[in-house]
PDB file of C-alpha atoms in Angstrom:
ATOM      1  CA  UNK A 693      -5.944  13.176  -7.853  1.00 38.00           C
ATOM      2  CA  UNK A 694      -5.017   9.591  -7.064  1.00 41.00           C
ATOM      3  CA  UNK A 695      -2.589   6.854  -7.901  1.00 40.00           C
ATOM      4  CA  UNK A 696      -4.410   4.547 -10.298  1.00 39.00           C
ATOM      5  CA  UNK A 697      -1.888   1.865 -11.122  1.00 40.00           C
ATOM      6  CA  UNK A 698       1.166   0.884  -9.143  1.00 39.00           C
ATOM      7  CA  UNK A 699       3.583  -1.830 -10.187  1.00 39.00           C
ATOM      8  CA  UNK A 700       6.351  -2.655  -7.755  1.00 41.00           C
ATOM      9  CA  UNK A 701       9.396  -4.883  -8.029  1.00 40.00           C
ATOM     10  CA  UNK A 702      11.231  -5.469  -4.782  1.00 43.00           C
ATOM     11  CA  UNK A 703      13.933  -7.569  -3.165  1.00 43.00           C
ATOM     12  CA  UNK A 704      12.976  -9.075   0.173  1.00 44.00           C
ATOM     13  CA  UNK A 705      15.529 -10.468   2.618  1.00 43.00           C
ATOM     14  CA  UNK A 706      14.054 -12.889   5.144  1.00 41.00           C
ATOM     15  CA  UNK A 707      15.379 -12.324   8.649  1.00 42.00           C
ATOM     16  CA  UNK A 708      13.459 -14.746  10.869  1.00 41.00           C
ATOM     17  CA  UNK A 709      11.227 -17.758  10.454  1.00 41.00           C
ATOM     18  CA  UNK A 710       9.142 -19.022  13.382  1.00 40.00           C
ATOM     19  CA  UNK A 711       7.347 -22.381  13.369  1.00 38.00           C
ATOM     20  CA  UNK A 712       4.963 -23.241  16.227  1.00 40.00           C
ATOM     21  CA  UNK A 713       6.137 -26.124  18.403  1.00 37.00           C
ATOM     22  CA  UNK A 714       2.630 -27.578  18.789  1.00 37.00           C
ATOM     23  CA  UNK A 715       2.353 -29.249  15.354  1.00 37.00           C
ATOM     24  CA  UNK A 716       3.226 -32.939  15.442  1.00 37.00           C
ATOM     25  CA  UNK A 717       2.198 -34.621  12.189  1.00 42.00           C
ATOM     26  CA  UNK A 718       4.440 -33.566   9.304  1.00 46.00           C
ATOM     27  CA  UNK A 719       1.568 -33.685   6.804  1.00 59.00           C
ATOM     28  CA  UNK A 720      -0.585 -31.331   8.909  1.00 78.00           C
ATOM     29  CA  UNK A 721       2.160 -29.109  10.281  1.00 88.00           C
ATOM     30  CA  UNK A 722       1.476 -25.395   9.934  1.00 90.00           C
ATOM     31  CA  UNK A 723       4.539 -23.340   9.063  1.00 88.00           C
ATOM     32  CA  UNK A 724       4.563 -19.701  10.186  1.00 87.00           C
ATOM     33  CA  UNK A 725       6.998 -17.029   9.187  1.00 88.00           C
ATOM     34  CA  UNK A 726       7.485 -13.514  10.512  1.00 89.00           C
ATOM     35  CA  UNK A 727       9.668 -11.588   8.082  1.00 86.00           C
ATOM     36  CA  UNK A 728      11.059  -8.091   8.553  1.00 86.00           C
ATOM     37  CA  UNK A 729      12.548  -7.016   5.243  1.00 80.00           C
ATOM     38  CA  UNK A 730      14.190  -4.287   3.204  1.00 74.00           C
ATOM     39  CA  UNK A 731      11.965  -2.778   0.518  1.00 68.00           C
ATOM     40  CA  UNK A 732      14.423  -1.902  -2.275  1.00 65.00           C
ATOM     41  CA  UNK A 733      11.962  -0.700  -4.891  1.00 64.00           C
ATOM     42  CA  UNK A 734      11.512   1.072  -8.137  1.00 64.00           C
ATOM     43  CA  UNK A 735       7.884   2.176  -8.376  1.00 65.00           C
ATOM     44  CA  UNK A 736       6.171   3.353 -11.556  1.00 67.00           C
ATOM     45  CA  UNK A 737       2.815   5.094 -11.288  1.00 63.00           C
ATOM     46  CA  UNK A 738       0.103   6.699 -13.439  1.00 67.00           C
ATOM     47  CA  UNK A 739      -1.900   9.662 -12.130  1.00 59.00           C
ATOM     48  CA  UNK A 740      -5.469  10.436 -13.164  1.00 66.00           C
ATOM     49  CA  UNK A 741      -7.843  13.212 -12.119  1.00 62.00           C
ATOM     50  CA  UNK A 742     -11.514  12.318 -12.633  1.00 69.00           C
ATOM     51  CA  UNK A 743     -10.540   9.750 -15.249  1.00 73.00           C
ATOM     52  CA  UNK A 744      -8.207  12.063 -17.190  1.00 73.00           C
ATOM     53  CA  UNK A 745      -4.501  11.056 -17.355  1.00 72.00           C
ATOM     54  CA  UNK A 746      -2.342  13.868 -15.967  1.00 60.00           C
ATOM     55  CA  UNK A 747       1.072  12.259 -15.715  1.00 64.00           C
ATOM     56  CA  UNK A 748       3.285   9.319 -14.932  1.00 71.00           C
ATOM     57  CA  UNK A 749       6.626   8.976 -13.195  1.00 64.00           C
ATOM     58  CA  UNK A 750       8.797   6.602 -11.208  1.00 68.00           C
ATOM     59  CA  UNK A 751      10.348   6.685  -7.747  1.00 66.00           C
ATOM     60  CA  UNK A 752      13.735   4.988  -7.357  1.00 70.00           C
ATOM     61  CA  UNK A 753      15.189   3.446  -4.188  1.00 68.00           C
ATOM     62  CA  UNK A 754      17.708   6.325  -4.018  1.00 73.00           C
ATOM     63  CA  UNK A 755      14.793   8.790  -3.996  1.00 68.00           C
ATOM     64  CA  UNK A 756      13.265   6.954  -1.031  1.00 66.00           C
ATOM     65  CA  UNK A 757      16.550   6.868   0.899  1.00 70.00           C
ATOM     66  CA  UNK A 758      17.012  10.623   0.474  1.00 74.00           C
ATOM     67  CA  UNK A 759      13.610  11.521   1.919  1.00 76.00           C
ATOM     68  CA  UNK A 760      12.746   8.729   4.399  1.00 76.00           C
ATOM     69  CA  UNK A 761      12.477   9.676   8.088  1.00 78.00           C
ATOM     70  CA  UNK A 762      11.047   6.368   9.375  1.00 79.00           C
ATOM     71  CA  UNK A 763      10.102   3.069   7.800  1.00 82.00           C
ATOM     72  CA  UNK A 764       9.339  -0.554   8.536  1.00 87.00           C
ATOM     73  CA  UNK A 765       8.220  -3.540   6.511  1.00 91.00           C
ATOM     74  CA  UNK A 766       7.012  -6.925   7.757  1.00 93.00           C
ATOM     75  CA  UNK A 767       5.275 -10.000   6.320  1.00 94.00           C
ATOM     76  CA  UNK A 768       3.415 -12.633   8.351  1.00 95.00           C
ATOM     77  CA  UNK A 769       2.619 -15.817   6.410  1.00 96.00           C
ATOM     78  CA  UNK A 770       1.188 -19.246   7.240  1.00 94.00           C
ATOM     79  CA  UNK A 771       0.635 -22.451   5.263  1.00 93.00           C
ATOM     80  CA  UNK A 772       0.744 -26.235   5.599  1.00 89.00           C
ATOM     81  CA  UNK A 773       4.181 -27.809   5.301  1.00 85.00           C
ATOM     82  CA  UNK A 774       4.578 -29.280   1.823  1.00 85.00           C
ATOM     83  CA  UNK A 775       1.222 -27.795   0.825  1.00 90.00           C
ATOM     84  CA  UNK A 776       0.242 -25.724  -2.191  1.00 94.00           C
ATOM     85  CA  UNK A 777      -1.535 -22.857  -0.419  1.00 95.00           C
ATOM     86  CA  UNK A 778      -0.568 -20.133   2.039  1.00 95.00           C
ATOM     87  CA  UNK A 779      -1.957 -16.817   3.261  1.00 97.00           C
ATOM     88  CA  UNK A 780       0.000 -13.685   4.093  1.00 97.00           C
ATOM     89  CA  UNK A 781      -0.308 -10.111   5.315  1.00 97.00           C
ATOM     90  CA  UNK A 782       2.390  -7.662   4.195  1.00 96.00           C
ATOM     91  CA  UNK A 783       2.558  -4.246   5.909  1.00 96.00           C
ATOM     92  CA  UNK A 784       4.732  -1.293   4.905  1.00 92.00           C
ATOM     93  CA  UNK A 785       4.936   2.056   6.709  1.00 91.00           C
ATOM     94  CA  UNK A 786       6.822   5.068   5.315  1.00 86.00           C
ATOM     95  CA  UNK A 787       7.253   8.533   6.806  1.00 87.00           C
ATOM     96  CA  UNK A 788       8.979  10.830   4.321  1.00 83.00           C
ATOM     97  CA  UNK A 789       9.722  14.545   4.219  1.00 83.00           C
ATOM     98  CA  UNK A 790      11.499  16.897   1.855  1.00 80.00           C
ATOM     99  CA  UNK A 791      12.061  20.610   1.393  1.00 80.00           C
ATOM    100  CA  UNK A 792      13.016  22.930  -1.431  1.00 76.00           C
ATOM    101  CA  UNK A 793      14.338  26.455  -0.871  1.00 75.00           C
ATOM    102  CA  UNK A 794      14.646  28.832  -3.813  1.00 72.00           C
ATOM    103  CA  UNK A 795      15.268  32.574  -4.064  1.00 72.00           C
ATOM    104  CA  UNK A 796      11.558  33.404  -3.917  1.00 76.00           C
ATOM    105  CA  UNK A 797       9.880  30.600  -2.006  1.00 74.00           C
ATOM    106  CA  UNK A 798      10.334  27.541   0.194  1.00 78.00           C
ATOM    107  CA  UNK A 799       8.257  24.344   0.073  1.00 79.00           C
ATOM    108  CA  UNK A 800       8.203  21.685   2.807  1.00 84.00           C
ATOM    109  CA  UNK A 801       6.411  18.369   2.405  1.00 83.00           C
ATOM    110  CA  UNK A 802       5.627  15.587   4.858  1.00 86.00           C
ATOM    111  CA  UNK A 803       4.010  12.307   3.898  1.00 87.00           C
ATOM    112  CA  UNK A 804       2.884   9.324   5.961  1.00 90.00           C
ATOM    113  CA  UNK A 805       2.002   6.192   3.982  1.00 90.00           C
ATOM    114  CA  UNK A 806       0.620   2.756   4.824  1.00 94.00           C
ATOM    115  CA  UNK A 807       0.466  -0.134   2.348  1.00 93.00           C
ATOM    116  CA  UNK A 808      -1.171  -3.330   3.645  1.00 97.00           C
ATOM    117  CA  UNK A 809      -1.499  -6.379   1.379  1.00 97.00           C
ATOM    118  CA  UNK A 810      -3.575  -9.437   2.326  1.00 98.00           C
ATOM    119  CA  UNK A 811      -3.484 -12.344  -0.118  1.00 98.00           C
ATOM    120  CA  UNK A 812      -3.751 -16.078  -0.749  1.00 98.00           C
ATOM    121  CA  UNK A 813      -0.751 -17.660  -2.511  1.00 97.00           C
ATOM    122  CA  UNK A 814      -0.688 -20.811  -4.650  1.00 97.00           C
ATOM    123  CA  UNK A 815       2.578 -22.779  -4.899  1.00 95.00           C
ATOM    124  CA  UNK A 816       2.412 -25.004  -8.050  1.00 95.00           C
ATOM    125  CA  UNK A 817       5.341 -27.192  -6.934  1.00 92.00           C
ATOM    126  CA  UNK A 818       4.582 -26.866  -3.198  1.00 89.00           C
ATOM    127  CA  UNK A 819       6.352 -24.421  -0.921  1.00 83.00           C
ATOM    128  CA  UNK A 820       9.675 -26.167  -1.515  1.00 81.00           C
ATOM    129  CA  UNK A 821       9.503 -25.172  -5.197  1.00 85.00           C
ATOM    130  CA  UNK A 822      10.028 -21.512  -4.336  1.00 90.00           C
ATOM    131  CA  UNK A 823       7.605 -20.038  -6.905  1.00 96.00           C
ATOM    132  CA  UNK A 824       4.056 -18.863  -6.187  1.00 96.00           C
ATOM    133  CA  UNK A 825       1.343 -16.647  -7.595  1.00 98.00           C
ATOM    134  CA  UNK A 826      -1.035 -14.728  -5.348  1.00 98.00           C
ATOM    135  CA  UNK A 827      -4.275 -12.762  -5.356  1.00 98.00           C
ATOM    136  CA  UNK A 828      -5.809 -10.545  -2.721  1.00 97.00           C
ATOM    137  CA  UNK A 829      -6.322  -6.903  -1.805  1.00 97.00           C
ATOM    138  CA  UNK A 830      -4.133  -3.884  -1.077  1.00 96.00           C
ATOM    139  CA  UNK A 831      -5.165  -1.110   1.313  1.00 96.00           C
ATOM    140  CA  UNK A 832      -3.297   2.175   0.778  1.00 93.00           C
ATOM    141  CA  UNK A 833      -3.493   5.148   3.147  1.00 94.00           C
ATOM    142  CA  UNK A 834      -1.751   8.409   2.172  1.00 90.00           C
ATOM    143  CA  UNK A 835      -1.563  11.434   4.478  1.00 90.00           C
ATOM    144  CA  UNK A 836       0.278  14.373   2.877  1.00 85.00           C
ATOM    145  CA  UNK A 837       1.029  17.884   4.170  1.00 84.00           C
ATOM    146  CA  UNK A 838       2.498  20.852   2.268  1.00 78.00           C
ATOM    147  CA  UNK A 839       3.812  24.165   3.617  1.00 82.00           C
ATOM    148  CA  UNK A 840       4.646  27.020   1.184  1.00 80.00           C
ATOM    149  CA  UNK A 841       6.457  30.199   2.307  1.00 79.00           C
ATOM    150  CA  UNK A 842       7.744  33.252   0.417  1.00 76.00           C
ATOM    151  CA  UNK A 843      11.354  34.171   1.175  1.00 70.00           C
ATOM    152  CA  UNK A 844      11.737  37.951   1.670  1.00 68.00           C
ATOM    153  CA  UNK A 845      14.767  39.653   3.270  1.00 63.00           C
ATOM    154  CA  UNK A 846      15.786  36.508   5.184  1.00 67.00           C
ATOM    155  CA  UNK A 847      12.241  36.181   6.504  1.00 70.00           C
ATOM    156  CA  UNK A 848       9.733  33.436   5.767  1.00 68.00           C
ATOM    157  CA  UNK A 849       6.223  34.685   5.041  1.00 70.00           C
ATOM    158  CA  UNK A 850       3.637  31.871   5.176  1.00 70.00           C
ATOM    159  CA  UNK A 851       1.596  31.622   1.973  1.00 70.00           C
ATOM    160  CA  UNK A 852      -0.236  28.318   2.175  1.00 70.00           C
ATOM    161  CA  UNK A 853      -0.470  25.233   4.339  1.00 75.00           C
ATOM    162  CA  UNK A 854      -2.603  22.368   3.152  1.00 73.00           C
ATOM    163  CA  UNK A 855      -2.843  18.605   3.236  1.00 78.00           C
ATOM    164  CA  UNK A 856      -4.729  15.651   1.870  1.00 80.00           C
ATOM    165  CA  UNK A 857      -5.676  12.293   3.330  1.00 86.00           C
ATOM    166  CA  UNK A 858      -6.718   9.562   0.918  1.00 89.00           C
ATOM    167  CA  UNK A 859      -7.210   5.835   1.185  1.00 92.00           C
ATOM    168  CA  UNK A 860      -7.835   3.195  -1.467  1.00 90.00           C
ATOM    169  CA  UNK A 861      -8.731  -0.482  -1.602  1.00 95.00           C
ATOM    170  CA  UNK A 862      -7.450  -2.251  -4.725  1.00 95.00           C
ATOM    171  CA  UNK A 863      -7.421  -5.779  -6.085  1.00 96.00           C
ATOM    172  CA  UNK A 864      -3.934  -7.294  -6.104  1.00 96.00           C
ATOM    173  CA  UNK A 865      -2.297  -9.873  -8.393  1.00 97.00           C
ATOM    174  CA  UNK A 866       1.333 -10.935  -8.311  1.00 97.00           C
ATOM    175  CA  UNK A 867       4.057 -13.551  -8.242  1.00 98.00           C
ATOM    176  CA  UNK A 868       6.980 -14.297  -5.929  1.00 95.00           C
ATOM    177  CA  UNK A 869      10.094 -16.438  -6.176  1.00 95.00           C
ATOM    178  CA  UNK A 870      12.071 -17.473  -3.099  1.00 91.00           C
ATOM    179  CA  UNK A 871      15.608 -18.863  -2.889  1.00 90.00           C
ATOM    180  CA  UNK A 872      16.311 -20.544   0.458  1.00 87.00           C
ATOM    181  CA  UNK A 873      19.802 -19.866   1.793  1.00 90.00           C
ATOM    182  CA  UNK A 874      19.321 -21.822   5.039  1.00 87.00           C
ATOM    183  CA  UNK A 875      16.510 -22.918   7.345  1.00 80.00           C
ATOM    184  CA  UNK A 876      15.930 -19.367   8.587  1.00 79.00           C
ATOM    185  CA  UNK A 877      17.198 -17.151   5.753  1.00 82.00           C
ATOM    186  CA  UNK A 878      16.075 -16.658   2.165  1.00 82.00           C
ATOM    187  CA  UNK A 879      16.055 -14.122  -0.641  1.00 85.00           C
ATOM    188  CA  UNK A 880      12.745 -13.392  -2.361  1.00 85.00           C
ATOM    189  CA  UNK A 881      11.715 -11.418  -5.407  1.00 88.00           C
ATOM    190  CA  UNK A 882       8.212 -10.125  -5.949  1.00 90.00           C
ATOM    191  CA  UNK A 883       6.273  -8.389  -8.713  1.00 92.00           C
ATOM    192  CA  UNK A 884       2.656  -7.283  -8.300  1.00 93.00           C
ATOM    193  CA  UNK A 885      -0.029  -5.150  -9.886  1.00 91.00           C
ATOM    194  CA  UNK A 886      -2.764  -3.307  -7.998  1.00 88.00           C
ATOM    195  CA  UNK A 887      -5.912  -2.027  -9.694  1.00 86.00           C
ATOM    196  CA  UNK A 888      -9.460  -0.998  -8.885  1.00 82.00           C
ATOM    197  CA  UNK A 889     -10.656   1.658  -6.420  1.00 70.00           C
TER     198      UNK A 889
END
């Protein structure tokens, strides 16, 4: 079983922008940004097993907040000042866990997830215009563990413990729009679509 299609809409808040001091000519100046951000998402996904659709669902930001143990998100991007092209790497790490206890059984889950996007962006009206489209690749690594116990007379009897590690490499297409609030702060929106592997 695997996630075939993922479409994500997120709000990104830029925290820090760093430009190297070595560039002198404005036309050739390379702008760098290092951006930690908050990934406030609603994710819709389709599941298929050996090509057969088996379900679809969505995960809201509230769902993530309830189950997240650790998380970080960061983007590193570089491009020429006033230019129409840039390149970026966007990394997201999530460690989530959850448990359900009923009268007959208890289920505990733990999931560690990496999403790494690498892409080239094109800015039709240069970087100052705020809008860009991008294409690249997304690497996804999912490491899940499940523990199932039967509850009997206040005692937990282990039934099953299993896990799955999967990784995928998908093509990535998307668009972003950035609103600059000041020299070092901005608000960005992003929509993308991953498909392939």
